[in-house]
Coordinates of C-alpha atoms and ligand atoms in Angstrom, one line a residue:
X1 CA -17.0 -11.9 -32.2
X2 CA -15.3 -14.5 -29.6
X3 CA -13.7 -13.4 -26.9
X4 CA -10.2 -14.8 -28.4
X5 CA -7.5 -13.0 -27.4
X6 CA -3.6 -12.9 -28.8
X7 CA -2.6 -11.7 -25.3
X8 CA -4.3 -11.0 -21.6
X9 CA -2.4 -9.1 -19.4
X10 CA -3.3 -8.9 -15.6
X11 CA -2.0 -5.4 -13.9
X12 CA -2.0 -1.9 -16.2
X13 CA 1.5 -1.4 -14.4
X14 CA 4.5 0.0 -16.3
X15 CA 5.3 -3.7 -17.1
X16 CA 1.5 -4.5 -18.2
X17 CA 1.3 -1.0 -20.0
X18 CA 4.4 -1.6 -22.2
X19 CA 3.8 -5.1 -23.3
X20 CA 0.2 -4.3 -23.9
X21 CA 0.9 -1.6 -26.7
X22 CA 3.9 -3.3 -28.1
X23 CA 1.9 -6.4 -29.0
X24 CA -1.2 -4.3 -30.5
X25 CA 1.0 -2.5 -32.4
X26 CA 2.3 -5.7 -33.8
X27 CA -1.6 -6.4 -34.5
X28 CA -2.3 -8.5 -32.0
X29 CA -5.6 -8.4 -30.0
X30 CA -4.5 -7.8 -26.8
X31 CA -7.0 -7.4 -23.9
X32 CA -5.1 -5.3 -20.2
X33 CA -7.2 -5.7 -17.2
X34 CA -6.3 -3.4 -14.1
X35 CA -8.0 -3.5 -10.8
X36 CA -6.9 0.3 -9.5
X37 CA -5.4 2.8 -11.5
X38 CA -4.2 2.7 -14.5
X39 CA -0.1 3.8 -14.4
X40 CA -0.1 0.6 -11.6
X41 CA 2.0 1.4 -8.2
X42 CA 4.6 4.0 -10.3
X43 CA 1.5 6.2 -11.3
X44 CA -0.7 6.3 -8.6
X45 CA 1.7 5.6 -6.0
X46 CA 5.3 5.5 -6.7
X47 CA 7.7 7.7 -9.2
X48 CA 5.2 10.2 -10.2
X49 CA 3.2 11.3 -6.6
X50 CA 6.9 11.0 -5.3
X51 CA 8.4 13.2 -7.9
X52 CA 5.9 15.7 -7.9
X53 CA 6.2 15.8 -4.2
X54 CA 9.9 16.5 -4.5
X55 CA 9.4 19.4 -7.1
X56 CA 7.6 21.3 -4.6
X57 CA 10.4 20.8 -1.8
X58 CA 13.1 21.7 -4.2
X59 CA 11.6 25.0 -5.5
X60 CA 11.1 25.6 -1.8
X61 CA 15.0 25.3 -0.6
X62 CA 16.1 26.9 -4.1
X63 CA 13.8 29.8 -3.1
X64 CA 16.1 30.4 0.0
X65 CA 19.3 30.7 -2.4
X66 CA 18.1 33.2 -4.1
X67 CA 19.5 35.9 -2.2
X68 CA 22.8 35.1 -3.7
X69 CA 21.6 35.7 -7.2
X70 CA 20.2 39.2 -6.0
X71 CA 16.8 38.2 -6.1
X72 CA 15.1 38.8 -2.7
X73 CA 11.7 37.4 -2.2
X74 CA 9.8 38.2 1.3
X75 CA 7.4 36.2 3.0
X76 CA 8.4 32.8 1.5
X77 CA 5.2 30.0 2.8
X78 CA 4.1 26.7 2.2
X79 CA 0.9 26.3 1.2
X80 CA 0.3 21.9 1.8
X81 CA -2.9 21.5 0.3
X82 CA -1.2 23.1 -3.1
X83 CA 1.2 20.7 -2.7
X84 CA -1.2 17.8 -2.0
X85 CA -3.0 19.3 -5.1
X86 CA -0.5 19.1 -7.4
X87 CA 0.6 15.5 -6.2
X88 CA -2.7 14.7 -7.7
X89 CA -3.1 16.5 -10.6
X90 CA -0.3 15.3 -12.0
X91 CA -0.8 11.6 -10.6
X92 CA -4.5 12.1 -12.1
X93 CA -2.7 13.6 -16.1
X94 CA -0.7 10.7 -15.6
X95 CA -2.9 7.8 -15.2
X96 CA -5.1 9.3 -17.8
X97 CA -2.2 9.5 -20.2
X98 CA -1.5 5.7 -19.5
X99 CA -5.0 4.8 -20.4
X100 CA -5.2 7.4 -23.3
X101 CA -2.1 5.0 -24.8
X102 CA -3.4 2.0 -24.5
X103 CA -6.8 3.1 -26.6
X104 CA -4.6 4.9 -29.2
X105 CA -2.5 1.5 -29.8
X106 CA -6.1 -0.4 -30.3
X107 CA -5.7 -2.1 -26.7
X108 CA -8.9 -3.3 -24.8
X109 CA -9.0 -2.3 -21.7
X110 CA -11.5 -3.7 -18.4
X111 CA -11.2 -2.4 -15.0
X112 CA -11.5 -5.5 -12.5
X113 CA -9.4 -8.3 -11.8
X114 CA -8.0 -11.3 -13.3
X115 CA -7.2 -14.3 -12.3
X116 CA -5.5 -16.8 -14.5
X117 CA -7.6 -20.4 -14.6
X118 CA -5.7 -22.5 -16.7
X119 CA -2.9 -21.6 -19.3
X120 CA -5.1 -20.5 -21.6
X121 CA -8.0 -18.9 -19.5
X122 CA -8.6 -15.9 -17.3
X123 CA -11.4 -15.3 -15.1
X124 CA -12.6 -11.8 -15.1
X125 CA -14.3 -9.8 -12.4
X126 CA -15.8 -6.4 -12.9
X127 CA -16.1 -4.0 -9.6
X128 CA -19.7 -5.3 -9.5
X129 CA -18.6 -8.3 -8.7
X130 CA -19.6 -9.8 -12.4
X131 CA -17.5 -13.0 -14.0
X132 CA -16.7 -14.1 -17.6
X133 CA -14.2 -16.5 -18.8
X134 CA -12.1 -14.8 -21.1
X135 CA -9.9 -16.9 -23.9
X136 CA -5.9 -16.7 -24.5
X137 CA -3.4 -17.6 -26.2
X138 CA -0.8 -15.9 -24.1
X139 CA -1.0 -14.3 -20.5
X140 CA 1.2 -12.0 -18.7
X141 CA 0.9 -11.5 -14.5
X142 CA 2.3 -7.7 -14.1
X143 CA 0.8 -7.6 -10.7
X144 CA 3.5 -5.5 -9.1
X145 CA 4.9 -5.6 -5.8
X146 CA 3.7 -4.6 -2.1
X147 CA 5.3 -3.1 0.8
X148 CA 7.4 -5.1 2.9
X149 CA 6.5 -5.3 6.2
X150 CA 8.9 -6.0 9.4
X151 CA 7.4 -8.8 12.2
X152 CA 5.3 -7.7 14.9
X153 CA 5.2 -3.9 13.5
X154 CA 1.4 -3.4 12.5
X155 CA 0.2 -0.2 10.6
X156 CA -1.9 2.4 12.1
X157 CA -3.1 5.9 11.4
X158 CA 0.0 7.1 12.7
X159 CA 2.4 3.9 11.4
X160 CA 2.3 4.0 7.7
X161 CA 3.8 2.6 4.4
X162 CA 4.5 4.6 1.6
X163 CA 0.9 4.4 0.4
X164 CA -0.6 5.7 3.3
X165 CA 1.8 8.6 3.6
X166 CA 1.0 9.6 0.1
X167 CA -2.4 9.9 1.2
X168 CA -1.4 12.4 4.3
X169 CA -3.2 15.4 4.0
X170 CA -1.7 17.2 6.8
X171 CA 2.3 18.2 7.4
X172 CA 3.3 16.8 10.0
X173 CA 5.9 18.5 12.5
X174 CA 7.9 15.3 13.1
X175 CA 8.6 12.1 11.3
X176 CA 10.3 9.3 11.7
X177 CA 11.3 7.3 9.0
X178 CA 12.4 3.3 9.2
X179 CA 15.3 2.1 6.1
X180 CA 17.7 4.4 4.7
X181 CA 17.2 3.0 1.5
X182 CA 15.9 4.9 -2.0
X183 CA 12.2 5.5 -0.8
X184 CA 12.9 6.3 2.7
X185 CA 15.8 9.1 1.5
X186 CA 13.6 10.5 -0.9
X187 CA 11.2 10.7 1.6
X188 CA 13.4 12.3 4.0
X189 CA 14.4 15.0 1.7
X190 CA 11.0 16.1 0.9
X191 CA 9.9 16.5 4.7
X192 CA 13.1 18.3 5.7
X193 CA 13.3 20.1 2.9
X194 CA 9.6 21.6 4.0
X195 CA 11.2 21.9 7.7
X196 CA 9.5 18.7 9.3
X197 CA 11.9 17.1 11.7
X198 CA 13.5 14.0 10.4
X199 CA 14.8 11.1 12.6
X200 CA 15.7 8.7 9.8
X201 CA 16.6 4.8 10.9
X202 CA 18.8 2.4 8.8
X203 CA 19.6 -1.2 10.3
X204 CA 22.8 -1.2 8.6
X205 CA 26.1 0.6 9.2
X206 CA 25.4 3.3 6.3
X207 CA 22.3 4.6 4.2
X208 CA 21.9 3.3 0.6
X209 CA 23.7 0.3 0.7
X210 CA 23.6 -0.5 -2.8
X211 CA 25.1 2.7 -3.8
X212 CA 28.7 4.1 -3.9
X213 CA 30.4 4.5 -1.0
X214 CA 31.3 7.4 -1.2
X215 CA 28.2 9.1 -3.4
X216 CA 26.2 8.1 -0.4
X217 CA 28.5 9.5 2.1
X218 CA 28.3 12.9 0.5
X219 CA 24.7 12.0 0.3
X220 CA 24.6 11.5 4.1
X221 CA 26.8 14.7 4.4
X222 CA 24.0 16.8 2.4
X223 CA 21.0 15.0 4.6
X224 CA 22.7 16.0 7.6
X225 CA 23.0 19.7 6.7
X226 CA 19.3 19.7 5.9
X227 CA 18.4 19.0 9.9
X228 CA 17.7 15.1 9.3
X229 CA 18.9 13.0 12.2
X230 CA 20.8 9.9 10.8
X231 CA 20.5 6.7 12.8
X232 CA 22.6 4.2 10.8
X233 CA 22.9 0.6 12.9
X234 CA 20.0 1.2 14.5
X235 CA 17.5 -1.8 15.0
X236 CA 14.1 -0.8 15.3
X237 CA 12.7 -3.0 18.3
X238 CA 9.1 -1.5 18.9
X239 CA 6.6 0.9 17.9
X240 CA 3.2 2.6 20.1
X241 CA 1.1 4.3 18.4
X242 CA -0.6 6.9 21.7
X243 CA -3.3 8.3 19.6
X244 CA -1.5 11.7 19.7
X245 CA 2.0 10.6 18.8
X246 CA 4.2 7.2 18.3
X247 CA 6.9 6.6 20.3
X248 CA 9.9 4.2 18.3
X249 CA 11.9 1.9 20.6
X250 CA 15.4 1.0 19.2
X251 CA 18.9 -0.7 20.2
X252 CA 21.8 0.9 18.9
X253 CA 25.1 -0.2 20.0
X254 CA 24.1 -1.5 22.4
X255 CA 22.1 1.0 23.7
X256 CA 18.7 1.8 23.9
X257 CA 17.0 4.6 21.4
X258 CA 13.5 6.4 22.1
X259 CA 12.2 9.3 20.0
X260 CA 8.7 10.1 19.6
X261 CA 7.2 11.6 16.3
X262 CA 3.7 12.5 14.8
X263 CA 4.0 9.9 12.4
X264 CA 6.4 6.8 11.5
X265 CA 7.2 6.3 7.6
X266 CA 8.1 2.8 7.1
X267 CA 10.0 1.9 4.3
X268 CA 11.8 -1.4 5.0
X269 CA 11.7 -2.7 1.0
X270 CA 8.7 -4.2 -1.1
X271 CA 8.1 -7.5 -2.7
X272 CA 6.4 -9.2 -4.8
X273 CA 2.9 -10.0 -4.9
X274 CA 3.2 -13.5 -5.2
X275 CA -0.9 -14.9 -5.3
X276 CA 0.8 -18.6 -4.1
X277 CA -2.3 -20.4 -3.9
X278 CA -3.1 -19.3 -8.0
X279 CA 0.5 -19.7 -8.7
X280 CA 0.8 -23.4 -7.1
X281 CA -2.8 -24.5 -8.6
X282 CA -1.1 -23.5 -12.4
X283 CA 1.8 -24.9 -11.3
X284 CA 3.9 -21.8 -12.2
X285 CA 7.3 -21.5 -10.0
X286 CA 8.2 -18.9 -7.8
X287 CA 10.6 -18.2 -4.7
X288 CA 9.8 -15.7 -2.0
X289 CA 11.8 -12.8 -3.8
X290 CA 9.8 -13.9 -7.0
X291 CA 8.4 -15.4 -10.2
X292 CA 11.0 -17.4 -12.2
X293 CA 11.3 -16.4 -15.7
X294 CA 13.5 -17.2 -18.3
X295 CA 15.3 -15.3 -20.9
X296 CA 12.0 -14.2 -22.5
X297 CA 10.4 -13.4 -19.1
X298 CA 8.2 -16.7 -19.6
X299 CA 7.9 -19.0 -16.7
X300 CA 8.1 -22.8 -16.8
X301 CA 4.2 -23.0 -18.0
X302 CA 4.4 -22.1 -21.9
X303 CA 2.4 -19.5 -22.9
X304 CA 2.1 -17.8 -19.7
X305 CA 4.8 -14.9 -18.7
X306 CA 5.4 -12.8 -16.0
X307 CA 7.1 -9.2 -16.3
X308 CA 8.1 -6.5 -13.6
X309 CA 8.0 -5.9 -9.7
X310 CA 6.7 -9.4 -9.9
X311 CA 9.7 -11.1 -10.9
X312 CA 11.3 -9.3 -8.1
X313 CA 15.2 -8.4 -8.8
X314 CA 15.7 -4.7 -9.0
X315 CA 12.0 -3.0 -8.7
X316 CA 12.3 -0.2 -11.2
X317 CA 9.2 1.1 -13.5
X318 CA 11.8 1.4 -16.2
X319 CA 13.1 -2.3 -15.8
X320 CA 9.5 -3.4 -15.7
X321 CA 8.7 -1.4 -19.0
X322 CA 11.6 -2.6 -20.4
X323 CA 10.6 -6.7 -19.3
X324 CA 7.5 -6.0 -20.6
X325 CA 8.8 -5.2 -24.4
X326 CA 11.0 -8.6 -24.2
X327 CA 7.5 -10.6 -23.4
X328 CA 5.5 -9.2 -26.0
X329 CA 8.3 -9.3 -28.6
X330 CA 8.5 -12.9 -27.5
X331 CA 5.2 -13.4 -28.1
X332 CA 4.7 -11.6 -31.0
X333 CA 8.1 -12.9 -32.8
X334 CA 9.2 -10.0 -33.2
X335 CA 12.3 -9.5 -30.6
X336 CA 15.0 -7.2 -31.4
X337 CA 15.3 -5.8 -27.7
X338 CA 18.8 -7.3 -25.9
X339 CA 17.3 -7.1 -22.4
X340 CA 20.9 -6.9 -19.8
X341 CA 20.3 -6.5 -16.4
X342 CA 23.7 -4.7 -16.2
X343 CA 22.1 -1.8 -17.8
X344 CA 19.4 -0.5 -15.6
X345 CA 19.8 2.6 -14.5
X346 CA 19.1 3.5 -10.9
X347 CA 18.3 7.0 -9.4
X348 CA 18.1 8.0 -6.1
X349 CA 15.5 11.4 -6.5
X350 CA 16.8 12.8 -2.8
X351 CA 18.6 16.5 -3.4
X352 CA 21.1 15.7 -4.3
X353 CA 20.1 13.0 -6.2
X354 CA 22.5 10.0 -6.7
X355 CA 22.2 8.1 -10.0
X356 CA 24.0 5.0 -11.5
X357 CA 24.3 2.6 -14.0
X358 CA 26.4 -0.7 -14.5
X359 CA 29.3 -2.3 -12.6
X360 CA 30.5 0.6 -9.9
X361 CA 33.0 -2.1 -8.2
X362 CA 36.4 -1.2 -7.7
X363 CA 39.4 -3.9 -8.8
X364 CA 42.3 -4.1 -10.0
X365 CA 41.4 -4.3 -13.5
X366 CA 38.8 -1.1 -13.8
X367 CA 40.2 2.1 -13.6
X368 CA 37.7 5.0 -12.4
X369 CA 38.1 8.8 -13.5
X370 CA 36.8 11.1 -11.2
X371 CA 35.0 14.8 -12.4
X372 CA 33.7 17.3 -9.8
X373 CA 31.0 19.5 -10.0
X374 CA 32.9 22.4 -8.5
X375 CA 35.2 22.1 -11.9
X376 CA 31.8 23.1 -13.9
X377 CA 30.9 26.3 -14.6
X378 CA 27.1 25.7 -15.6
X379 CA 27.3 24.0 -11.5
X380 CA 28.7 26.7 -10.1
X381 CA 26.1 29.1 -12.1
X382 CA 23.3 27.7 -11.3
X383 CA 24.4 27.3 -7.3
X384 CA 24.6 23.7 -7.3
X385 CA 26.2 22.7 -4.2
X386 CA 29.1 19.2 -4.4
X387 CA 29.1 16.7 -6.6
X388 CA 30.9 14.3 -8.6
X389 CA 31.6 11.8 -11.5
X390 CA 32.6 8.4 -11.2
X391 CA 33.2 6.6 -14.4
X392 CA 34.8 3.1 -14.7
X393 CA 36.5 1.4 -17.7
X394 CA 37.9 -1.9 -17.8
X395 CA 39.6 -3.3 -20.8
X396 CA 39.7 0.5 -21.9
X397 CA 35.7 0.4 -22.0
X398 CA 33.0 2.0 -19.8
X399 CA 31.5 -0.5 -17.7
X400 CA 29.4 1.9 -15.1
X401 CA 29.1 5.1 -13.9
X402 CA 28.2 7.3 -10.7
X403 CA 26.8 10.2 -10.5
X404 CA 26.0 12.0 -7.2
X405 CA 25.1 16.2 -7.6
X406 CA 22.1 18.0 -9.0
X407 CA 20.6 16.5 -11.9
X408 CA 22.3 13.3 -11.7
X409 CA 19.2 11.6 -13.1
X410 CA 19.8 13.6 -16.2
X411 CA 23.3 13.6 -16.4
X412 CA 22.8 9.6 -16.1
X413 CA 21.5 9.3 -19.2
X414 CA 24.4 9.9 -21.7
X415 CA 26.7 7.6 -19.6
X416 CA 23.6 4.8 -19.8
X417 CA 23.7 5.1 -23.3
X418 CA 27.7 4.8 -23.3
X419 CA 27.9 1.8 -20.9
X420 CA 25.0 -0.3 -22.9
X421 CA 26.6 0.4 -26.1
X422 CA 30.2 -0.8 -24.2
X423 CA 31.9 2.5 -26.0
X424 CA 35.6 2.7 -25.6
X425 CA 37.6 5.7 -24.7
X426 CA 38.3 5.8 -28.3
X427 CA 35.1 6.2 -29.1
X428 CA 33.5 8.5 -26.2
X429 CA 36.8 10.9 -28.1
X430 CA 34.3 11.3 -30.7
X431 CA 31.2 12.9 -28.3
X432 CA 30.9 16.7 -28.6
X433 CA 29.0 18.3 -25.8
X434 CA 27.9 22.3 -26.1
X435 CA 29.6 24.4 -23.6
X436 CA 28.7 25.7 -21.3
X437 CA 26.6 22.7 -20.1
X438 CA 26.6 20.7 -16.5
X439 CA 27.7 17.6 -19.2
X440 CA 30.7 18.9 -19.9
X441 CA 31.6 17.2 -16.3
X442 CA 32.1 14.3 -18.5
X443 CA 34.7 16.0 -20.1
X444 CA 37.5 14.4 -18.1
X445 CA 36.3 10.9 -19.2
X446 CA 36.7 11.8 -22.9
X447 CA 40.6 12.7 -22.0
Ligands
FAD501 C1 7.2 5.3 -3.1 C2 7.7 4.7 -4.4 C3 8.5 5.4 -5.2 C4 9.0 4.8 -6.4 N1 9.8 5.6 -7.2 C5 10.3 5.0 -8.3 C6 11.1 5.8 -9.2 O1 11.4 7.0 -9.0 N2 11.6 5.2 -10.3 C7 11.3 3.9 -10.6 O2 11.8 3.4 -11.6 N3 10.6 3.1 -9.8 C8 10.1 3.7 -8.7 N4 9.3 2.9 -7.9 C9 9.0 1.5 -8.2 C10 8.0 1.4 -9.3 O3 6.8 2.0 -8.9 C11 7.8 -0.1 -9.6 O4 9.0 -0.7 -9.9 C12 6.9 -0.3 -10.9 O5 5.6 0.4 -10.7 C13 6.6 -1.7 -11.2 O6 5.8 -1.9 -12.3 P1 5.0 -3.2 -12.5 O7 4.3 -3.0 -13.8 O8 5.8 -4.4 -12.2 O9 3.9 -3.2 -11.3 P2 2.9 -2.1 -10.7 O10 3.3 -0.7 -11.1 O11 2.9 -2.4 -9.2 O12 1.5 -2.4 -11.3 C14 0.8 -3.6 -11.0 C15 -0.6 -3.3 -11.2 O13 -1.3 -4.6 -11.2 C16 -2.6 -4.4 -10.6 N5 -3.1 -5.7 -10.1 C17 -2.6 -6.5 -9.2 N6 -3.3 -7.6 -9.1 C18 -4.2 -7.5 -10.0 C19 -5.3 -8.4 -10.4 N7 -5.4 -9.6 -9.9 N8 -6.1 -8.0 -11.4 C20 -6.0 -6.8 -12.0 N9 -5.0 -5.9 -11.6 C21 -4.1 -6.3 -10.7 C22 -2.3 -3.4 -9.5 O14 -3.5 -2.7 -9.1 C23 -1.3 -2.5 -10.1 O15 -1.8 -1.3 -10.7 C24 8.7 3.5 -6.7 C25 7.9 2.7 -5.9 C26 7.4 3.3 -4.7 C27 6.5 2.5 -3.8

């Protein structure tokens, strides 16, 4: 049979993943090629290692509450290569359940890399270094995104990224940790929560920029209380790795900052992977924060698309997925998905974990209902500590929501659901939620 494909997609991603069984289950031969794992940065080294990582912290610090429950447990330990263990089981049942879709749905699947020839062409390349020319009607680049580096700041084995730390197999005693954004917070909380020494360093005046004021505040609060030393305006000026140790040079207010650590995390953003020199020879356009794509996630060379990190924006697995249905629904006629950028959700996994979806902006025109967890009885049950509801309506409909308190990336859900279906207090009136439940903290918002 020739090698005649509906649809090539280059990176087994979240974006690749989703647009490469949507369009086979709309019968179309579509062929994924993946160079690493399959799951792409979220599997093998994003959400899921992170998450996992964070389950074992948590269980560790709920351990210590206990007590208050009457439960007494002696001689609680940490045990890191467990941890380190189940990191990779669970990175290693997930990548296998990514691949285990894509056969299901009739998808071919090649490990190697692809490079895109012409419009209509991609050139293969097994791990043995083997080419073929493989026909198609259609391409998508899901390549993903890379960490973003700072000038003059060069990795080591003691000065990592995110990927490198995931591949620590020791705890260290000390860490320090560059951007107080999403990854470097959950990072933060995992190693304090295990009692490594935290130094975390944000340019800016206050961690999580992007978030609610006042969710990240209490945030900070919380970090704070957990031993992590907060560095906000902070510029990080140089780093020395000794051998032994690596000693962070700063300026902060004027002042000059030196702490030395076992290790440095840095965690100053990612972007996109942008392969210029293929993008300029295809004539494809791009800027640095990204592949321009239109409504249909096509860029300006018909038949060729890009979906996910790559496009840069806001670098969510769950954006990418969702960027990756609208392209193969494109392709295969078939779209019924109204893709909003308004209405991705965003969590931040740290403990507590802030979550939040839609417009959070305060004017004259929105009015925001507040609901605190210490007004719930399944919070105060359970021991969660503060936390609160912020919910905004404009025009008497929800626009966006905050949450910041355990299981805010749960709790986010409902309110997702709410804002992208633009329900009005009229109709949230209608929503029954089972008491006792941490949910019924949207109670307020119902009125
Ligand atoms: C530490 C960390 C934690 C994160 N936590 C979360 C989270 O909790 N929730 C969330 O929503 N997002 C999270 N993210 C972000 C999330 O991982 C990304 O947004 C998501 O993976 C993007 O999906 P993608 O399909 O665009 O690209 P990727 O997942 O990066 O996949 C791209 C794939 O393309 C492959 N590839 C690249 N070039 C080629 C080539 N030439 N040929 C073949 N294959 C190629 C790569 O190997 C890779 O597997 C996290 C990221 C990090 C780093």
């Amino acid at each position: 049979m020739a090698e005649q494909y509906d649809l090539v997609i280059i990176g087994g991603g979240p974006g690749g993943l989703a647009a490469a069984e949507l369009a086979a289950k709309n019968k179309k031969r579509v062929l994924i090629i993946e160079k690493d794992g399959w799951g792409g940065t979220c599997t093998n080294r994003g959400c899921i290692p992170t998450k996992a990582l964070l389950t074992c912290s948590k269980y560790y610090t709920a351990l210590k509450k206990l007590k208050r429950l009457g439960i007494n447990i002696a001689d609680i330990s940490i045990d890191f290569a467990d941890i380190k263990k189940h990191q990779q089981q669970i990175v290693k049942v997930a990548a296998l359940g990514a691949h285990k879709t894509l056969i299901d749905a009739q998808v071919e699947t090649k490990q190697g890399t692809g490079e895109i020839i012409s419009s209509q062409e991609v050139l293969y390349r097994d791990q043995q270094g083997n080419s073929k020319i493989i026909p198609a009607n259609n391409i998508i680049i899901a390549w993903g995104s890379q960490p973003q580096m700072l000038p003059e700041i060069n990795l080591s084995e003691r000065i990592l990224t995110s990927d490198g730390l995931l591949n620590l197999n020791i705890l260290p005693a000390s860490i320090i940790i560059i951007g107080g954004s999403v990854i470097g917070v959950e990072f933060a909380t995992f190693f304090a929560e295990l009692g490594v020494k935290v130094t975390l360093v944000e340019l800016l005046d206050r961690i999580l920029p992007y978030e609610d004021q006042e969710a990240a505040d209490l945030l900070r609060q919380e970090l704070t209380r957990l031993g992590i030393a907060i560095h906000t305006s902070t510029k990080l000026e140089r780093l020395n790795d000794t051998g032994s140790v690596v000693t962070m040079q700063a300026q902060q207010n004027n002042n000059k900052l030196e702490i030395t650590a076992d290790f440095i995390l840095l965690c100053t953003g990612r972007k996109p992977l942008l392969d210029t020199a293929q993008l300029d020879k295809l004539g494809i356009e791009y800027t640095k924060t990204g592949i321009k794509v239109d409504q249909n996630m096509m860029t300006n060379v018909a038949g060729i698309y890009a979906v996910g990190d790559v496009t840069g924006g806001l670098m969510l697995a769950h954006r990418a997925t969702e960027q990756g249905k609208v392209a193969a629904g494109h392709i295969c006629e078939s779209n019924t998905i109204v893709y909003n950028e308004n209405f991705i959700p965003s969590v931040v996994y740290s403990h507590p974990q802030i979550a939040r979806v839609g417009l959070i902006q305060k004017s004259a025109e929105v009015q925001v209902i507040k609901s605190n967890y210490s007004a719930n009885i399944m919070a105060r049950t359970e021991l969660m500590g503060q936390g609160f509801v912020k919910a905004f309506f404009q025009n008497d409909k929800i626009i966006g929501a905050t949450i910041v308190g355990d299981d805010a990336s749960e709790l986010i859900v409902s309110l997702s659901l709410a804002v992208s279906a633009e329900l009005t207090k009229k109709q949230l009136r209608s929503w029954i939620i089972p008491h006792p439940t941490l949910s019924e903290i949207f109670a307020p918002l119902i009125g």
